[in-house]
Coordinates of C-alpha atoms in Angstrom, one line a residue:
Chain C
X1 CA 0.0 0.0 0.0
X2 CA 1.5 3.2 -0.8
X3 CA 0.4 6.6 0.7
X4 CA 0.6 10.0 -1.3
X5 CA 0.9 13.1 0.3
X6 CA -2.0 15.4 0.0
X7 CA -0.6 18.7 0.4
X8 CA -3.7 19.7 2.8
X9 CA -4.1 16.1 4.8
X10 CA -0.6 15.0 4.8
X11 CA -0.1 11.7 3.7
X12 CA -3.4 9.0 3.1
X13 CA -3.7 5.9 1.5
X14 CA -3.2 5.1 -2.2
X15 CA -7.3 4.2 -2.9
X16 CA -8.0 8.1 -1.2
X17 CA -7.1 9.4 -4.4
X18 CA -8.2 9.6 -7.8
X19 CA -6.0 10.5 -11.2
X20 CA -6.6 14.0 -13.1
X21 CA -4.6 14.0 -15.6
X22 CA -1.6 15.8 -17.1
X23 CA -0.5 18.9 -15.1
X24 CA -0.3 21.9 -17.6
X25 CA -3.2 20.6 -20.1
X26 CA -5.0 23.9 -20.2
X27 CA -8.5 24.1 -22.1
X28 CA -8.8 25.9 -25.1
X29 CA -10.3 29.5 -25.0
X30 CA -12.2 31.0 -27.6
X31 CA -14.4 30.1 -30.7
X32 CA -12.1 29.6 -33.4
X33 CA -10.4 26.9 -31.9
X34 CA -8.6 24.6 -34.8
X35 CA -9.6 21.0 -34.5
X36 CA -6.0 20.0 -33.6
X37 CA -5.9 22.1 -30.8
X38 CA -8.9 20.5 -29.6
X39 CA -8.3 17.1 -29.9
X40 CA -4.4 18.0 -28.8
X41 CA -6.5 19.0 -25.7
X42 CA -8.9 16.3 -25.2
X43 CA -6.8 13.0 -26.1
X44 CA -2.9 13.6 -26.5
X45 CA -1.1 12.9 -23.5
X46 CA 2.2 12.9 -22.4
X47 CA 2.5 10.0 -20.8
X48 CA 6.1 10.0 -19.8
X49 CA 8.4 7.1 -18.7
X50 CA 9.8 8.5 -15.4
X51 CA 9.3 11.7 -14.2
X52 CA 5.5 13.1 -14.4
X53 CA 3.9 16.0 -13.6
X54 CA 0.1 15.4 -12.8
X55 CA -3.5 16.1 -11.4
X56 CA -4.5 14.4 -8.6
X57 CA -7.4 15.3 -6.5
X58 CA -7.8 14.0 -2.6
X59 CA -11.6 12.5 -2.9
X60 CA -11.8 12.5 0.9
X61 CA -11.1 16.3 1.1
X62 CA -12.0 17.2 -2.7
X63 CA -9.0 19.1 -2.9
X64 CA -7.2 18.9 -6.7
X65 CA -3.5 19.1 -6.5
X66 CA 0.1 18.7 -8.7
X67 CA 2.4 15.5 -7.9
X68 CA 5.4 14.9 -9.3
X69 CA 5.7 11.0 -9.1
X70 CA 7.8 8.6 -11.0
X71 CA 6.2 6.3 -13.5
X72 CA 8.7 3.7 -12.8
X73 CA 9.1 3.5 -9.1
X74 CA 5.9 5.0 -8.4
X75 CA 8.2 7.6 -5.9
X76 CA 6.6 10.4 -5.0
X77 CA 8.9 13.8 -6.0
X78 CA 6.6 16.7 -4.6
X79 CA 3.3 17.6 -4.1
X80 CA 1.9 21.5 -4.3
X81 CA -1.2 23.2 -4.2
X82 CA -2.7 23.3 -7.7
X83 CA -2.1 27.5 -8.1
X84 CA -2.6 29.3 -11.6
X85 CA -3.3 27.7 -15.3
X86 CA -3.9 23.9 -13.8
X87 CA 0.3 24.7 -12.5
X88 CA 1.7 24.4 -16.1
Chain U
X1 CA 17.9 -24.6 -39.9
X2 CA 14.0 -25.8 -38.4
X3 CA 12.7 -28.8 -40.3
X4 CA 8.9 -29.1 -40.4
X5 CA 7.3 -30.6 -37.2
X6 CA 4.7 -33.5 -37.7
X7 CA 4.2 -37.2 -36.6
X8 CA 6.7 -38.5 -38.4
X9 CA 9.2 -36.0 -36.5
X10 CA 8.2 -36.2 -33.2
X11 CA 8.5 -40.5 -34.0
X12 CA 12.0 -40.4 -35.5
X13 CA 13.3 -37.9 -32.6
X14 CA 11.6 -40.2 -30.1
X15 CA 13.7 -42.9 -31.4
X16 CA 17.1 -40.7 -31.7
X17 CA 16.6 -39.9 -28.1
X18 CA 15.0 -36.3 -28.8
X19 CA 18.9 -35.1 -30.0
X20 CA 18.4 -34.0 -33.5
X21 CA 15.8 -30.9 -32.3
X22 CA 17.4 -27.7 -34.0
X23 CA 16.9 -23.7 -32.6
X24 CA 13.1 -23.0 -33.7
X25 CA 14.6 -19.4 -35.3
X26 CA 17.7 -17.7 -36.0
X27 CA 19.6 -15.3 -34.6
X28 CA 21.0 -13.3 -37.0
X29 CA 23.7 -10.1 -36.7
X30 CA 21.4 -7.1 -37.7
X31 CA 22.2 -5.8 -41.4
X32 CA 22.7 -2.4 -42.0
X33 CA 19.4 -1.8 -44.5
X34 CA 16.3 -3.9 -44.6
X35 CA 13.1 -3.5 -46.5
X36 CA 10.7 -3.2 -43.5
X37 CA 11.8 -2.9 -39.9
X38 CA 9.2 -4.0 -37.1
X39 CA 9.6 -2.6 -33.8
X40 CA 9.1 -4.6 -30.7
X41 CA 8.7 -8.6 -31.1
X42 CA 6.0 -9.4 -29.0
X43 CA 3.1 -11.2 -30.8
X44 CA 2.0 -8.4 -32.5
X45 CA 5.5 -7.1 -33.9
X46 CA 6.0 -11.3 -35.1
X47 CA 2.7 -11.8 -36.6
X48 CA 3.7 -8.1 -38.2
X49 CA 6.7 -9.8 -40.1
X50 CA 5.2 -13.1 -40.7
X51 CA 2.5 -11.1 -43.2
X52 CA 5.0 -9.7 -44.4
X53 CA 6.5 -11.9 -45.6
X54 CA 3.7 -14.5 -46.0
X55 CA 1.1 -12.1 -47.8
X56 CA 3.4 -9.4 -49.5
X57 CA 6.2 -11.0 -50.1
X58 CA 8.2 -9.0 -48.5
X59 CA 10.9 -11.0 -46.5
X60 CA 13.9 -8.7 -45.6
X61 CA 12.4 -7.3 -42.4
X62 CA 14.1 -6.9 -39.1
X63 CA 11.8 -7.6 -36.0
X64 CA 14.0 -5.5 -33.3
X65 CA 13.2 -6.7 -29.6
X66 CA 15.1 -5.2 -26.7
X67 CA 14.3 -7.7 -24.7
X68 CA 14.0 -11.6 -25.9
X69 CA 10.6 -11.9 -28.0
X70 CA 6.9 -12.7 -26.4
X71 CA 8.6 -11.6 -22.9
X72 CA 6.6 -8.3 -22.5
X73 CA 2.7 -8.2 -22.5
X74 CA 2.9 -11.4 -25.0
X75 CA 4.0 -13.3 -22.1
X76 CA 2.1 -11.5 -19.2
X77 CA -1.7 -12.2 -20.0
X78 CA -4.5 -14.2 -19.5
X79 CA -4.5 -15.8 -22.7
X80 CA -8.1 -15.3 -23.9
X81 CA -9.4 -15.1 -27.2
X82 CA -12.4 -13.8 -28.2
X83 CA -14.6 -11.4 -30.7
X84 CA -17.7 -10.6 -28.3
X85 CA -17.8 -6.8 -29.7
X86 CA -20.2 -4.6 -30.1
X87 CA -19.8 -2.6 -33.2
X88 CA -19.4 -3.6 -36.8
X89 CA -15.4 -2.4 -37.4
X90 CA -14.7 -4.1 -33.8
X91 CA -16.1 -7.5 -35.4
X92 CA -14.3 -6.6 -38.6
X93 CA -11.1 -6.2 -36.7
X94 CA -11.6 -8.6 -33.6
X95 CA -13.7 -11.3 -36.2
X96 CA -11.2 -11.0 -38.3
X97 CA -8.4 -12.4 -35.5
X98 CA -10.8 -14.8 -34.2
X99 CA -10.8 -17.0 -37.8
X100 CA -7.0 -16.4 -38.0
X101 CA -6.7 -17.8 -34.7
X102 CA -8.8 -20.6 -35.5
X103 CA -6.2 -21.7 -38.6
X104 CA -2.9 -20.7 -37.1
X105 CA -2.1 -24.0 -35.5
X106 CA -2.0 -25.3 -38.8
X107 CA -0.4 -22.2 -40.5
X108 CA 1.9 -22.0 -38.6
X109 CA 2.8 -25.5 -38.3
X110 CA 3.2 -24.6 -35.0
X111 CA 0.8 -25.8 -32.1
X112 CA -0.4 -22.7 -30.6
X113 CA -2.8 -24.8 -27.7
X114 CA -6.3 -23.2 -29.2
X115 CA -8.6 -24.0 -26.6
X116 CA -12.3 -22.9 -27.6
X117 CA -13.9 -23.9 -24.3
X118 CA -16.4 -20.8 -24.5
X119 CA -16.9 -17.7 -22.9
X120 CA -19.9 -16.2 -20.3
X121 CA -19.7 -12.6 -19.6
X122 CA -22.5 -12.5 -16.4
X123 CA -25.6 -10.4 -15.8
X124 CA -26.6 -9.8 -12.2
X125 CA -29.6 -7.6 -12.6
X126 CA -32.6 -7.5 -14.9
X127 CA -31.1 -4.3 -16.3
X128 CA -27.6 -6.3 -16.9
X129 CA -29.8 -8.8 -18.7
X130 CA -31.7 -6.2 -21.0
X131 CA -28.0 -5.1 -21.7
X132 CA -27.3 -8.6 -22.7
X133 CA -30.0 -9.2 -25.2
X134 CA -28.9 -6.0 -27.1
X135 CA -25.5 -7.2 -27.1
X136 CA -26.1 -10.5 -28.3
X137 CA -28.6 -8.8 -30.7
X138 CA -25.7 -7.0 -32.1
X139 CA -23.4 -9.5 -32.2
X140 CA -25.6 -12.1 -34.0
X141 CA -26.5 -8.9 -36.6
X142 CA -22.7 -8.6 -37.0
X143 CA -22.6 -12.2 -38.4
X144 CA -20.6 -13.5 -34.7
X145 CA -22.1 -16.5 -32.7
X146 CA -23.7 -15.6 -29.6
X147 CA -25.9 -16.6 -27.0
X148 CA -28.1 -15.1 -24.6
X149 CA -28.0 -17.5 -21.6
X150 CA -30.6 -18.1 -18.5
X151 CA -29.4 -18.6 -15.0
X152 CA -29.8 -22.5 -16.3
X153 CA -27.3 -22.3 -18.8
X154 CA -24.9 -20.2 -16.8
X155 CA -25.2 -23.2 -14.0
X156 CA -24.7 -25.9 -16.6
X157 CA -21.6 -24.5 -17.3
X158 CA -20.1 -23.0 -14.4
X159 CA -21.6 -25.2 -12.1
X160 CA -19.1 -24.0 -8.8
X161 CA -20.5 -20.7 -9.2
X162 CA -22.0 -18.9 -6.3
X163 CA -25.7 -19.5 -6.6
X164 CA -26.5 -19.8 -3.4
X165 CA -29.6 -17.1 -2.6
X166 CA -27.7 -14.6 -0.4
X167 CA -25.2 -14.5 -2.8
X168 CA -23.7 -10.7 -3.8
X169 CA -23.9 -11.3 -7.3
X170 CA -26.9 -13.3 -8.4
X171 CA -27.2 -14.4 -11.8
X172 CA -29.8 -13.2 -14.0
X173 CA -27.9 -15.1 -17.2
X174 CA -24.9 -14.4 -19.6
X175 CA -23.5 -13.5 -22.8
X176 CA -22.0 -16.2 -24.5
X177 CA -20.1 -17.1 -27.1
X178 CA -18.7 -21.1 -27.9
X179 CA -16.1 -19.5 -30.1
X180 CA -14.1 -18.0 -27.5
X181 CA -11.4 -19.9 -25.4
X182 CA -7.5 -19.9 -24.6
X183 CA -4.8 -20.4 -26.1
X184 CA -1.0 -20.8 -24.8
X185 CA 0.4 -17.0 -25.1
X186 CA 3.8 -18.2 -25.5
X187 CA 3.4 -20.3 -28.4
X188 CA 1.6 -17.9 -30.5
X189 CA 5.0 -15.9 -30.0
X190 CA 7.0 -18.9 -30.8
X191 CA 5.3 -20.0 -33.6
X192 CA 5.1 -16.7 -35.5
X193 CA 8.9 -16.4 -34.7
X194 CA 9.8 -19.6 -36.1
X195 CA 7.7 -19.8 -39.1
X196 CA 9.2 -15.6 -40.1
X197 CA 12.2 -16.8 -39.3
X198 CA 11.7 -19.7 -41.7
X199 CA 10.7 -17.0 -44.4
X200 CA 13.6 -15.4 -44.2
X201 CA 13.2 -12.5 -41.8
X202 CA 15.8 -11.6 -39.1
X203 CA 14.9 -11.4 -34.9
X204 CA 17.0 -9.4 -33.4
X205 CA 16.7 -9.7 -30.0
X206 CA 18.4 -7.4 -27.0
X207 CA 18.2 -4.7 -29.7
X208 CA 16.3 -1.5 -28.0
X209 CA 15.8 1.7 -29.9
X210 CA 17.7 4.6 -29.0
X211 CA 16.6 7.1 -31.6
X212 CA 15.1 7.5 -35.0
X213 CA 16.9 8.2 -38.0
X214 CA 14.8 11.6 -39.8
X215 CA 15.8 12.6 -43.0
X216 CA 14.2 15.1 -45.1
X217 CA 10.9 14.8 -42.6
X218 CA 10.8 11.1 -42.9
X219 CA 11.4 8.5 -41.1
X220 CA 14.8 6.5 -42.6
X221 CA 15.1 4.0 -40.1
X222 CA 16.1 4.0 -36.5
X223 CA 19.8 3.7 -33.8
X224 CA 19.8 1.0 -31.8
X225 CA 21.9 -0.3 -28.8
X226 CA 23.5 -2.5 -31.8
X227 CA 24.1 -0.2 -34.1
X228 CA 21.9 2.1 -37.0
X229 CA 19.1 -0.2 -38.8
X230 CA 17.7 1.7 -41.8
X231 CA 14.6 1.0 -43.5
X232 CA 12.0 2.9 -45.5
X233 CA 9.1 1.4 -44.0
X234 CA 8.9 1.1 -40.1
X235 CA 6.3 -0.2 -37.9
X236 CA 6.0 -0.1 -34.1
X237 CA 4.1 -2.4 -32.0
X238 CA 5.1 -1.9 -28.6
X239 CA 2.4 -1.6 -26.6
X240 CA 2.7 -0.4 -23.2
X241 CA 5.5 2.1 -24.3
X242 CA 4.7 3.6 -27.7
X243 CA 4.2 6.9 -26.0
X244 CA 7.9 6.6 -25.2
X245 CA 8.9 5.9 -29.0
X246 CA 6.1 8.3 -30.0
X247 CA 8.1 11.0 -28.0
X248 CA 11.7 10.1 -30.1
X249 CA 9.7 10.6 -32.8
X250 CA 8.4 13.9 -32.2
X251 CA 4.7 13.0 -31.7
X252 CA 2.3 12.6 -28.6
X253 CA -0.4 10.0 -28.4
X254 CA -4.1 9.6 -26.9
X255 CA -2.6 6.6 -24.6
X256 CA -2.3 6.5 -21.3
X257 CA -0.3 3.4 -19.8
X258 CA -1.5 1.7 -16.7
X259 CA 0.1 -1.8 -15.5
X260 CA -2.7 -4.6 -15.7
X261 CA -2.0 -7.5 -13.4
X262 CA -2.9 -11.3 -13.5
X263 CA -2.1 -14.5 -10.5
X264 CA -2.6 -18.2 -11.1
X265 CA -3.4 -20.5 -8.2
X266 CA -1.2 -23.2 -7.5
X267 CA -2.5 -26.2 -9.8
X268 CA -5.7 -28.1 -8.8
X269 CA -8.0 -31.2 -11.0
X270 CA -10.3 -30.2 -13.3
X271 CA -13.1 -28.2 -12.1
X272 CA -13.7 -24.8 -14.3
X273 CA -13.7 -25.4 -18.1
X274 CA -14.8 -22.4 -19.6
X275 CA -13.9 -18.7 -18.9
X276 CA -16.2 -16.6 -16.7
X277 CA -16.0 -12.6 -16.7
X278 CA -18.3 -10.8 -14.5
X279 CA -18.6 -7.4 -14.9
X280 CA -20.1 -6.6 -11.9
X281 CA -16.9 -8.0 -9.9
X282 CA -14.7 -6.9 -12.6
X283 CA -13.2 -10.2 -12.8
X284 CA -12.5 -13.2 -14.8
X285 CA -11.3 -16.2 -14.5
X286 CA -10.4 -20.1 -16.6
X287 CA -8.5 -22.8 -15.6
X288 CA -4.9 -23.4 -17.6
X289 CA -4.6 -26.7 -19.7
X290 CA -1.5 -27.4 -16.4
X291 CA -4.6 -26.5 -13.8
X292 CA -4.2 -23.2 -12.7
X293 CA -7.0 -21.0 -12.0
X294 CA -5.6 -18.1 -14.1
X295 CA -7.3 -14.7 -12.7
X296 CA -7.5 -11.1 -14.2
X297 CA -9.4 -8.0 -13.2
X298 CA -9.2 -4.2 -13.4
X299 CA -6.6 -1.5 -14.6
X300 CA -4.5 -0.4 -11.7
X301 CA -5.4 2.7 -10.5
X302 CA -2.3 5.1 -11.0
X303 CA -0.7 5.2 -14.3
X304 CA 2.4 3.5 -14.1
X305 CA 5.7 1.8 -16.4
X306 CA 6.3 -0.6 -13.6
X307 CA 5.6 -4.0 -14.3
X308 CA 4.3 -5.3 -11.0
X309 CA 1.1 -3.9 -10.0
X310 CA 0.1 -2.7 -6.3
X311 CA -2.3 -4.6 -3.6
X312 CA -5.0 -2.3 -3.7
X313 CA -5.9 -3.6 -7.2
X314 CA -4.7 -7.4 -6.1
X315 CA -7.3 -7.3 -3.5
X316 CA -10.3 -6.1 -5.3
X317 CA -9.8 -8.8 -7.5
X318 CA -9.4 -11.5 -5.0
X319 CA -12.2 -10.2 -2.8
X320 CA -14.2 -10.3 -6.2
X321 CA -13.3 -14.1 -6.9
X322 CA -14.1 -15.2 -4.0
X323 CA -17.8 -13.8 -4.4
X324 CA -18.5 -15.4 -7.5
X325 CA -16.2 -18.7 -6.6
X326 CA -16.5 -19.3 -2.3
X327 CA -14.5 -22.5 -3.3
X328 CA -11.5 -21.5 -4.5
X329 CA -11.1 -19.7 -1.0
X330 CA -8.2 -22.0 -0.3
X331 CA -6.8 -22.1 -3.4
X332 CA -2.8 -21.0 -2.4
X333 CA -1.8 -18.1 -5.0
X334 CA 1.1 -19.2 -6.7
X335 CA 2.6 -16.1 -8.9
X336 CA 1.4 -12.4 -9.5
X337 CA 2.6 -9.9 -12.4
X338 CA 1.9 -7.1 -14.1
X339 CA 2.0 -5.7 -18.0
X340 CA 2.1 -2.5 -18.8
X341 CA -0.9 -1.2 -21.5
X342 CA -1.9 1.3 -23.8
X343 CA -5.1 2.5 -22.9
X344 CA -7.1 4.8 -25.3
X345 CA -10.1 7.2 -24.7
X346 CA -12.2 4.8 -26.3
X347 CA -11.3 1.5 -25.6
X348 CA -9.9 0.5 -29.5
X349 CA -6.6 0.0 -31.0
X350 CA -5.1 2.4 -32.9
X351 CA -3.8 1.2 -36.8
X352 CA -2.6 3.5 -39.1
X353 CA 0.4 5.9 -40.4
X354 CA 1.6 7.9 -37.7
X355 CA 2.4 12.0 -37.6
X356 CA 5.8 10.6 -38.5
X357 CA 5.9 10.0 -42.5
X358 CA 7.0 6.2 -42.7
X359 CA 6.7 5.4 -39.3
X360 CA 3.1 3.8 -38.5
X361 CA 1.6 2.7 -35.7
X362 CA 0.0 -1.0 -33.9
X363 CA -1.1 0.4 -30.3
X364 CA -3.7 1.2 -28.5
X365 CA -5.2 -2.4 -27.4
X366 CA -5.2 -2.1 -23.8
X367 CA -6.2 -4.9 -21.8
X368 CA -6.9 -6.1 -24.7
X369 CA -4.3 -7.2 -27.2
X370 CA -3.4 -11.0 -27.2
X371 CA -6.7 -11.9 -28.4
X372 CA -5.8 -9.4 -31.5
X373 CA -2.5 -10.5 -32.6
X374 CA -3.3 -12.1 -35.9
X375 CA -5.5 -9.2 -37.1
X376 CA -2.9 -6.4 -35.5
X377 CA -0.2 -8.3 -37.5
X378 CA -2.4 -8.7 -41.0
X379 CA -3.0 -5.1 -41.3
X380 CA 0.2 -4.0 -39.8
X381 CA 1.7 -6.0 -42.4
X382 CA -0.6 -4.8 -45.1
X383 CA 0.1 -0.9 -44.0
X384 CA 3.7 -1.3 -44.5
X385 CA 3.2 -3.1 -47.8
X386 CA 0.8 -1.1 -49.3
X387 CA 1.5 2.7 -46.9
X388 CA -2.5 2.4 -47.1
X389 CA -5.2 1.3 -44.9
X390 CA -7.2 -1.3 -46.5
X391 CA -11.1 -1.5 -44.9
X392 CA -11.1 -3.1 -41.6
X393 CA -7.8 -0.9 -40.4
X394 CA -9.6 2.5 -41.7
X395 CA -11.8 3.1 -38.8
X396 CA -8.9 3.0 -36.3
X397 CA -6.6 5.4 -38.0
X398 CA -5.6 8.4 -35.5
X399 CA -7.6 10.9 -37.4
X400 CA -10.4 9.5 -35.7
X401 CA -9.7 11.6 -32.0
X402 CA -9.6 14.6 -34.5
X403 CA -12.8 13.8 -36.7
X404 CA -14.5 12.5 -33.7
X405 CA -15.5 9.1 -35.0
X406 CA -14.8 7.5 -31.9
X407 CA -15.5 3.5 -31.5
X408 CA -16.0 3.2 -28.2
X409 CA -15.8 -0.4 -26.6
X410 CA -15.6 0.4 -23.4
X411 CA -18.1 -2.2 -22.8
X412 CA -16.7 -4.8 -25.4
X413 CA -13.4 -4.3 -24.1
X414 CA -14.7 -6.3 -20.9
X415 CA -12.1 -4.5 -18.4
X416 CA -13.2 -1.4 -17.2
X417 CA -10.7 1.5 -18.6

């Protein structure tokens, strides 16, 4: 069982949390949007070997956050508030 | 070189004291140009070059490995094969794998174990069981054999079930199809290596890519811990990291890669002899041709490249087991492991030429590739041959996540994603 550390609990069990997505995918503004962009937006993902940068939200305290965690050996690097354009 | 195996074979070896058996495929020293180059020789990349070859005629192809071959997902999964979709290009595509599957013993000259001991996906509600119906509907419209069964049927053949009436997950009936079965992973691998091998392509094994080789804003081949392999026409089938060769090539993908694990039971007699998926557990389960009760479930939780799984996931899956089958409650668990998969938005591969020019792409299957392989490899093959999709691979091109023409199987897919 591995915990993470919610930057506003402290550190809870694995199953407390839920997966967001990657940190720094901000939506699209505006109506003439190309159709790249949008599906750039919607589908393409990093999806790094290693390092990651990542939403996470605490379901317990609903409280959305940015972990750096390592894809590999699941270590966690840092954990912040989520502050700004989803913390790109 | 590998002579052809049949009774006669087998009798004369029995009678020179099994000594004469040669290496089942070569092991070449990489060339420095090659028509075709497949990455990644799991079943997918073989069965890539064995079309090659086989259907286009096109037999100097590298398979590069950097590993040894069938040792990634090939080797790490429950071994299931099936074509229970729901829409029309999934039957194209997983139909079309099914009756490949179904010849390959004998194509192959190679026994790959095919095992069609039938499949039942469970209902536990009336609502599952109106969900059935339309599902069978479908796939009986779609030309694929189908059943829908009553709480009779399901007992006939899964008698050890939990019926009993205070039971978690009653059953209302199943999907099923007689088609479906097992068949042993590694062989497939084997099998494809060994009859490529035999038309003349090269498996290079311990061989990982390091780069691509871009020239003019095409793809010219690729570096390699042994050394730069060119080729005109490249394929990739690595599964679980094709966003890491996607990202030496320049481009990003709609995958996300989660580990998906499996355990066997030590071995026990006889008792479970068709597979049993219940989507209300999010487990499945069949018994090995050796007698272990192979078990799968859910996607891990966290995305994740390491190829072990954690217990959280492990216990769901157990705890869900042991709810639809109290009696294997002292079964002792024997091994655990974990592959790593490609899951897209919706639940289908993706086929098709990549951002890359030259470079296209086998990927996307999920939890749900071994049952693929023949079909993955056909029109793998067939893209490399032609640089066109022909019409079963045309629906799952990548344009699709830009037109919008999702197919989404998150039900057919079995596993939730």
């Amino acid at each position: 069982m591995q915990l993470f550390p919610c930057p506003f609990c402290g550190p809870r069990d694995e199953t407390e949390f839920h997966y967001g997505g990657d940190a720094g995918n901000v939506r699209p503004d505006g109506a003439d949007v190309p159709i790249d962009r949008w599906a750039g937006y919607l589908y393409l993902r990093g999806n790094p070997k290693g390092t990651a940068r990542e939403i996470w939200v605490h379901v317990n305290c609903g409280e959305f956050f940015v972990m750096e965690r390592d894809t590999v050996t699941h270590k966690v690097l840092s954990s912040a508030a989520l502050g700004g354009e989803h913390a790109a | 070189m590998t002579r052809r195996y049949s009774a006669l074979s087998l009798f004369k070896e029995g009678l020179a004291g099994q000594t004469g058996w040669k290496q089942a495929w070569r092991s070449p020293e990489p060339k420095p140009p090659y028509d075709a180059i497949v990455i990644g020789g799991g079943g997918h990349g073989l069965a890539t070059a064995y079309y090659l070859a086989k259907n286009h005629n096109i037999t100097r192809v590298a398979v590069l490995e950097k590993g040894w071959i069938g040792g990634g997902n090939t080797g790490r999964n429950t071994t299931v094969v099936r074509s229970n979709y729901y829409y029309p290009e999934s039957v194209d595509l997983y139909g079309l794998a099914h009756r490949l599957y179904e010849g390959l013993s004998k194509d192959l000259n190679y026994n790959v174990m095919l095992s069609q001991r039938g499949m039942v996906n469970l209902c536990h509600s009336t609502a599952e069981m109106e969900i059935g119906a339309r599902t069978v509907n479908a796939m009986q419209i779609n030309g694929i054999d189908a059943e829908l069964f009553s709480p009779e049927d399901v007992r006939r053949v899964a008698p050890i079930y939990n019926f009993s009436p205070d039971a978690r997950f009653p059953v209302f009936g199943g999907i099923w199809q007689g088609r479906a079965g097992t068949a042993r992973h590694d062989a497939v691998a084997w099998g494809y290596a060994r009859a490529a091998s035999r038309l003349g392509v090269d498996i290079i094994q311990n061989c990982e890519i390091t780069d691509f080789i871009i020239e003019g804003g095409r793809c010219r081949g690729v570096q390699t811990t042994r050394g730069a392999i060119r080729a005109d026409r490249i394929g990739m089938a690595v599964a679980g990291h094709s966003s890491v060769l996607a990202a030496k090539a320049g481009f990003r993908l709609p995958i996300n890669s989660y580990a998906l694990q499996a355990c066997v039971s030590e071995p026990v007699k006889p008792i479970l002899d068709t597979v049993v998926l219940s989507p209300g557990t999010g487990v499945y389960v069949s018994q090995s041709d050796k007698g272990e009760i192979v078990i799968g479930g859910g996607l891990d939780r966290i995305p994740s490249y390491a190829q072990r799984g954690n217990l959280p996931t492990l216990e769901t899956v157990i705890a869900g087991l042991l709810e639809m089958f109290p009696i294997f409650g002292q079964l002792k668990l024997m091994r655990q492991w974990a592959g790593i998969v490609d899951v897209v938005p919706d639940s289908s591969p993706i086929i098709g030429p990549s951002p890359l020019p030259n470079l296209f792409l086998n990927c996307g299957w999920g939890t749900g590739g071994f049952k693929a392989i023949p079909a993955g490899g056909t029109l793998l093959a067939n893209l490399l041959a032609t640089g066109k999709h022909n019409d079963i691979s045309r629906p799952f091109d990548l344009d699709r996540f830009a037109t919008g023409r999702l197919i989404d199987e998150a039900a057919g897919s079995g596993i939730a994603h």
